[in-house]
Tab-separated table of C-alpha atoms in Angstrom:
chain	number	residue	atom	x	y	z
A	1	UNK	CA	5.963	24.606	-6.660
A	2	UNK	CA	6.814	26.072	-9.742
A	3	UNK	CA	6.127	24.623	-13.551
A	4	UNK	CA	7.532	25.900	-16.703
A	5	UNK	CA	6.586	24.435	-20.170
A	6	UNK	CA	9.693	24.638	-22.723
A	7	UNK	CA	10.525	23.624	-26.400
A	8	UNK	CA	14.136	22.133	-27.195
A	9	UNK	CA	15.179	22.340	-30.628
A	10	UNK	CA	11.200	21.875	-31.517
A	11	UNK	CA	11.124	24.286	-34.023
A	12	UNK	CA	6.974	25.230	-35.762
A	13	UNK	CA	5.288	23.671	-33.035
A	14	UNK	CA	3.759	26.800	-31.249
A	15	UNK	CA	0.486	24.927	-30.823
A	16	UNK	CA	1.302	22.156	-29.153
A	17	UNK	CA	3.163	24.669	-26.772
A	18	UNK	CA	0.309	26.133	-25.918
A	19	UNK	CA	-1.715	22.947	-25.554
A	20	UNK	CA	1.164	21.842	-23.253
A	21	UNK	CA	0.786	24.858	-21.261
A	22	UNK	CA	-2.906	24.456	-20.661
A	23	UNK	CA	-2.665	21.125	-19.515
A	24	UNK	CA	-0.126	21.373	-17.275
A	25	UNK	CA	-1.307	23.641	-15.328
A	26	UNK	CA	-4.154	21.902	-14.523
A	27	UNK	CA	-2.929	18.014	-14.768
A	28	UNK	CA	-0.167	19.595	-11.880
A	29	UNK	CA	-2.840	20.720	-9.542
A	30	UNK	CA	-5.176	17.110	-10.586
A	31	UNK	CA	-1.604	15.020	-9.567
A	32	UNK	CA	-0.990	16.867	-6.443
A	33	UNK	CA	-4.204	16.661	-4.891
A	34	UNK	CA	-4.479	12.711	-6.177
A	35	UNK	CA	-1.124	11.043	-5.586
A	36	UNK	CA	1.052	10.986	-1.827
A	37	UNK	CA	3.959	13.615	-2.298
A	38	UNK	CA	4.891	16.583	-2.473
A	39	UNK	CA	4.717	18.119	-5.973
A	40	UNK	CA	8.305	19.826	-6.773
A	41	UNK	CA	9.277	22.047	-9.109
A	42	UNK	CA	8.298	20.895	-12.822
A	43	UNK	CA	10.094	21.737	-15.808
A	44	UNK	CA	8.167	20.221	-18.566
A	45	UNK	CA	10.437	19.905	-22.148
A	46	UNK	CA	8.761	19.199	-25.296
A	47	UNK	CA	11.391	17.905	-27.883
A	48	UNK	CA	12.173	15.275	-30.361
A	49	UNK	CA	13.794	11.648	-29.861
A	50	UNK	CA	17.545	13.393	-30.896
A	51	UNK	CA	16.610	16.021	-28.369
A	52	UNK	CA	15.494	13.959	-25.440
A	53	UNK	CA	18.134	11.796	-25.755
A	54	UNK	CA	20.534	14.855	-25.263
A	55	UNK	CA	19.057	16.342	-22.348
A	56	UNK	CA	18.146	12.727	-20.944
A	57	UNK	CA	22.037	12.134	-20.591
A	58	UNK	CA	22.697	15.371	-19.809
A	59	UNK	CA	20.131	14.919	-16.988
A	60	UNK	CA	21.320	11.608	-15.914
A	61	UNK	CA	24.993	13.190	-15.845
A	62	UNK	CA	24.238	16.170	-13.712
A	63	UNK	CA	22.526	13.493	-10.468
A	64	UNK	CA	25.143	11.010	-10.890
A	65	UNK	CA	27.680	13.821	-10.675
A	66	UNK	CA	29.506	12.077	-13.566
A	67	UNK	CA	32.567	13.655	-14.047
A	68	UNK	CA	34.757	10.839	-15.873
A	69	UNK	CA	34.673	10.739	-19.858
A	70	UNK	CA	33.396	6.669	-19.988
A	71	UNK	CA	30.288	7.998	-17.781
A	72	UNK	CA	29.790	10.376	-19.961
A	73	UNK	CA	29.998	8.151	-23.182
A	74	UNK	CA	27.718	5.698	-21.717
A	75	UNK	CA	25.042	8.521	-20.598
A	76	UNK	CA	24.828	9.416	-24.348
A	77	UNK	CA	25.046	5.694	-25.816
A	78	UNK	CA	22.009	4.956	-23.455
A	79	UNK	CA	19.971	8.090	-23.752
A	80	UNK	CA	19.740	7.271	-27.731
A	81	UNK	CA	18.659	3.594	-27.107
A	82	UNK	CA	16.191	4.728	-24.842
A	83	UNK	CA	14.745	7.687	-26.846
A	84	UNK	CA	14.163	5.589	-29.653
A	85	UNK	CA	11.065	3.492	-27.566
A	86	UNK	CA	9.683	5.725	-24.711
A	87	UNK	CA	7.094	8.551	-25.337
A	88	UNK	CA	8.196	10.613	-22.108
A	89	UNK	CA	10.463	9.975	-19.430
A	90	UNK	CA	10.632	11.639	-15.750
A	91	UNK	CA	13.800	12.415	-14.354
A	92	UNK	CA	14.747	14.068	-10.727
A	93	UNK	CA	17.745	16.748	-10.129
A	94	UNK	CA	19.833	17.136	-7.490
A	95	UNK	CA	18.312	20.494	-6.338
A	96	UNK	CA	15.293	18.851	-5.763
A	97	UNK	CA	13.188	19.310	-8.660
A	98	UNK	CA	12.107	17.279	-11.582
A	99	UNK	CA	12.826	17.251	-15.344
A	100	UNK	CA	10.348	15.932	-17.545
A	101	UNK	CA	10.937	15.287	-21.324
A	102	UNK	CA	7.907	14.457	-24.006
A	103	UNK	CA	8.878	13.313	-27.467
A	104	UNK	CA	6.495	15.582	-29.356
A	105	UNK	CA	6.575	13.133	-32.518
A	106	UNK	CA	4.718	10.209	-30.492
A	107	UNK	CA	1.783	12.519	-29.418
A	108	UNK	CA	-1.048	12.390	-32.381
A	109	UNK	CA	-3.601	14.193	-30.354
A	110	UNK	CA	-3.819	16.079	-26.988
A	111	UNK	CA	-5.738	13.131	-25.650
A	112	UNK	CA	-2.202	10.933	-25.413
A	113	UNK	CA	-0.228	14.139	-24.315
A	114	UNK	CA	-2.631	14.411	-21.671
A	115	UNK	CA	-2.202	10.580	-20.508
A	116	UNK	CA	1.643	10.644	-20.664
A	117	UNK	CA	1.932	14.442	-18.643
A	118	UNK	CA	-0.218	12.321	-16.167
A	119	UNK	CA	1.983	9.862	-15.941
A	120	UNK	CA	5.123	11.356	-15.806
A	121	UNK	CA	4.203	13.889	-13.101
A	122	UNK	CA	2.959	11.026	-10.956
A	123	UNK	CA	6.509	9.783	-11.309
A	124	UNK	CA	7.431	13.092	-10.162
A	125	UNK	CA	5.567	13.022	-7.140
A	126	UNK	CA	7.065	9.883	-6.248
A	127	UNK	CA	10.904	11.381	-6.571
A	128	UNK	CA	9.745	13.638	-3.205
A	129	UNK	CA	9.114	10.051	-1.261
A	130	UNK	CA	11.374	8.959	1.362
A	131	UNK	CA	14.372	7.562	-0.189
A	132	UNK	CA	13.619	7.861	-3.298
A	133	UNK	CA	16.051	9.932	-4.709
A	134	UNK	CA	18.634	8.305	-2.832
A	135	UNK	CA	17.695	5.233	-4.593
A	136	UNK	CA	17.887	6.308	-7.913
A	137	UNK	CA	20.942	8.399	-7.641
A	138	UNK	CA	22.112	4.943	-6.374
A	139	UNK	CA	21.114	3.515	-9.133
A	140	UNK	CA	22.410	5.885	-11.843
A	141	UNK	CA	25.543	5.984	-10.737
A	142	UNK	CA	25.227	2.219	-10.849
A	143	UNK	CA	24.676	2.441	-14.447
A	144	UNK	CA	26.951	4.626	-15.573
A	145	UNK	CA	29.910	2.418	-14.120
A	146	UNK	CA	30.476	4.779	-11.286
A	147	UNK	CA	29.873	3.433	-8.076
A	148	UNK	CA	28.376	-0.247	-7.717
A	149	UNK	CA	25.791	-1.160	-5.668
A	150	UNK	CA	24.837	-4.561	-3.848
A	151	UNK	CA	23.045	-7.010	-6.127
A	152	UNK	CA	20.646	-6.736	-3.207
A	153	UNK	CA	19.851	-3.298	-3.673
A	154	UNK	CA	19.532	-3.117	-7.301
A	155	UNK	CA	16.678	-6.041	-7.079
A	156	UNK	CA	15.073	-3.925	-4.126
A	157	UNK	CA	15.283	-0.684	-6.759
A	158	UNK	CA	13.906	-3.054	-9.652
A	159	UNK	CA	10.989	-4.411	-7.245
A	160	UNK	CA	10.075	-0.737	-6.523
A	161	UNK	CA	10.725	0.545	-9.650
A	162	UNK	CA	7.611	-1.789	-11.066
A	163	UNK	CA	5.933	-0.675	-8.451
A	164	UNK	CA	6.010	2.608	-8.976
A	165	UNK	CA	5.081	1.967	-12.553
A	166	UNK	CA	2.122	0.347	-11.500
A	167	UNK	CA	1.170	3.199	-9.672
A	168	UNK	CA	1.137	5.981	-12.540
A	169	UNK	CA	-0.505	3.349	-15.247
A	170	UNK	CA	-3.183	3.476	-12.407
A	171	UNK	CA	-3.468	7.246	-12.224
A	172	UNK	CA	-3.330	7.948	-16.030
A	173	UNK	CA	-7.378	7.895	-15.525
A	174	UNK	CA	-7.503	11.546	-14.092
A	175	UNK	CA	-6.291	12.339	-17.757
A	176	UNK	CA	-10.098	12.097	-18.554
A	177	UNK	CA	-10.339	14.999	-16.128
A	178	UNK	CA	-8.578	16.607	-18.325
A	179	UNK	CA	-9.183	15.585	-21.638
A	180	UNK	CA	-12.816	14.090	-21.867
A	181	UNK	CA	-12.017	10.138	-23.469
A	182	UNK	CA	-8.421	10.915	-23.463
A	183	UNK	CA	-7.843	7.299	-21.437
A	184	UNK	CA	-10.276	5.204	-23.232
């Protein structure tokens, strides 16, 4: 299990670098010894909403093994609408590993960075589950126009999907581990 902080197109914030570092370290070894999994190899990318939407689609590209220029145009189109309203976002690779973007800008204080690494490595613990990945290759490819999948198993994915949501809101508490008051 290997974790690398990174900046993308982030220029001046050497700080919050740093700060990122720190906690990662640690909030990877909290996760791992909290939530079922296997922890996989973490690349953690600080960047802006322009940024993460550019490596979101570029993420979501490389699983669904998009190869077709419409994929590709919707990858981008939705990668901007969702930068715009999420703070961080979790995303597996094909080798295995897990990508996982922060929008800088929506992080006042390290208390909230500390919450949302939380978070999104739980989600990354989840993508070494049983099926998992499977599922949400499945379902990226399903949204990108590339392969359809039963109505049946998109409801099963969204049914899970909330579930597994449920399940890192309920972890976000080891942030105080972390960060004294930083889930209050």
């Amino acid at each position: 299990m290997k974790t690398t902080v990174s900046t993308h197109k982030l220029p001046g914030y050497g700080s919050t670098l740093r700060t990122a570092k720190s906690l990662a370290d640690q909030a990877v070894r909290l996760v791992g010894r909290s939530v079922p999994g296997r922890m996989p190899d973490v690349q953690i990318t600080l960047t802006t909403a322009r940024g993460m939407a550019e490596l979101s689609a570029a993420a979501d590209i490389a699983l669904a093994g998009a190869a077709d220029r419409r994929a590709v145009t919707r990858a981008v189109r939705d990668g901007k609408r969702m930068s715009r309203d999420i703070q961080a976002r979790a995303i597996p690779r094909p080798d295995g590993s897990a990508l996982i973007l922060i929008n800088a800008d929506k992080h006042a204080d390290p208390g909230e960075f500390a919450v949302t690494l939380v978070h999104e490595l739980v989600h990354a613990m989840q993508f070494s589950r049983k099926g998992v990945l499977e599922r949400i290759v499945r379902d990226t490819r399903d949204g990108l126009g590339i392969e359809r999948q039963p109505r049946r198993q998109s409801r099963e994915h969204l049914r899970l999907l909330k579930q597994e949501e449920q399940e890192a809101y309920g972890r976000e508490y080891l942030a105080n581990q972390l960060i004294p008051g930083a889930a209050a």
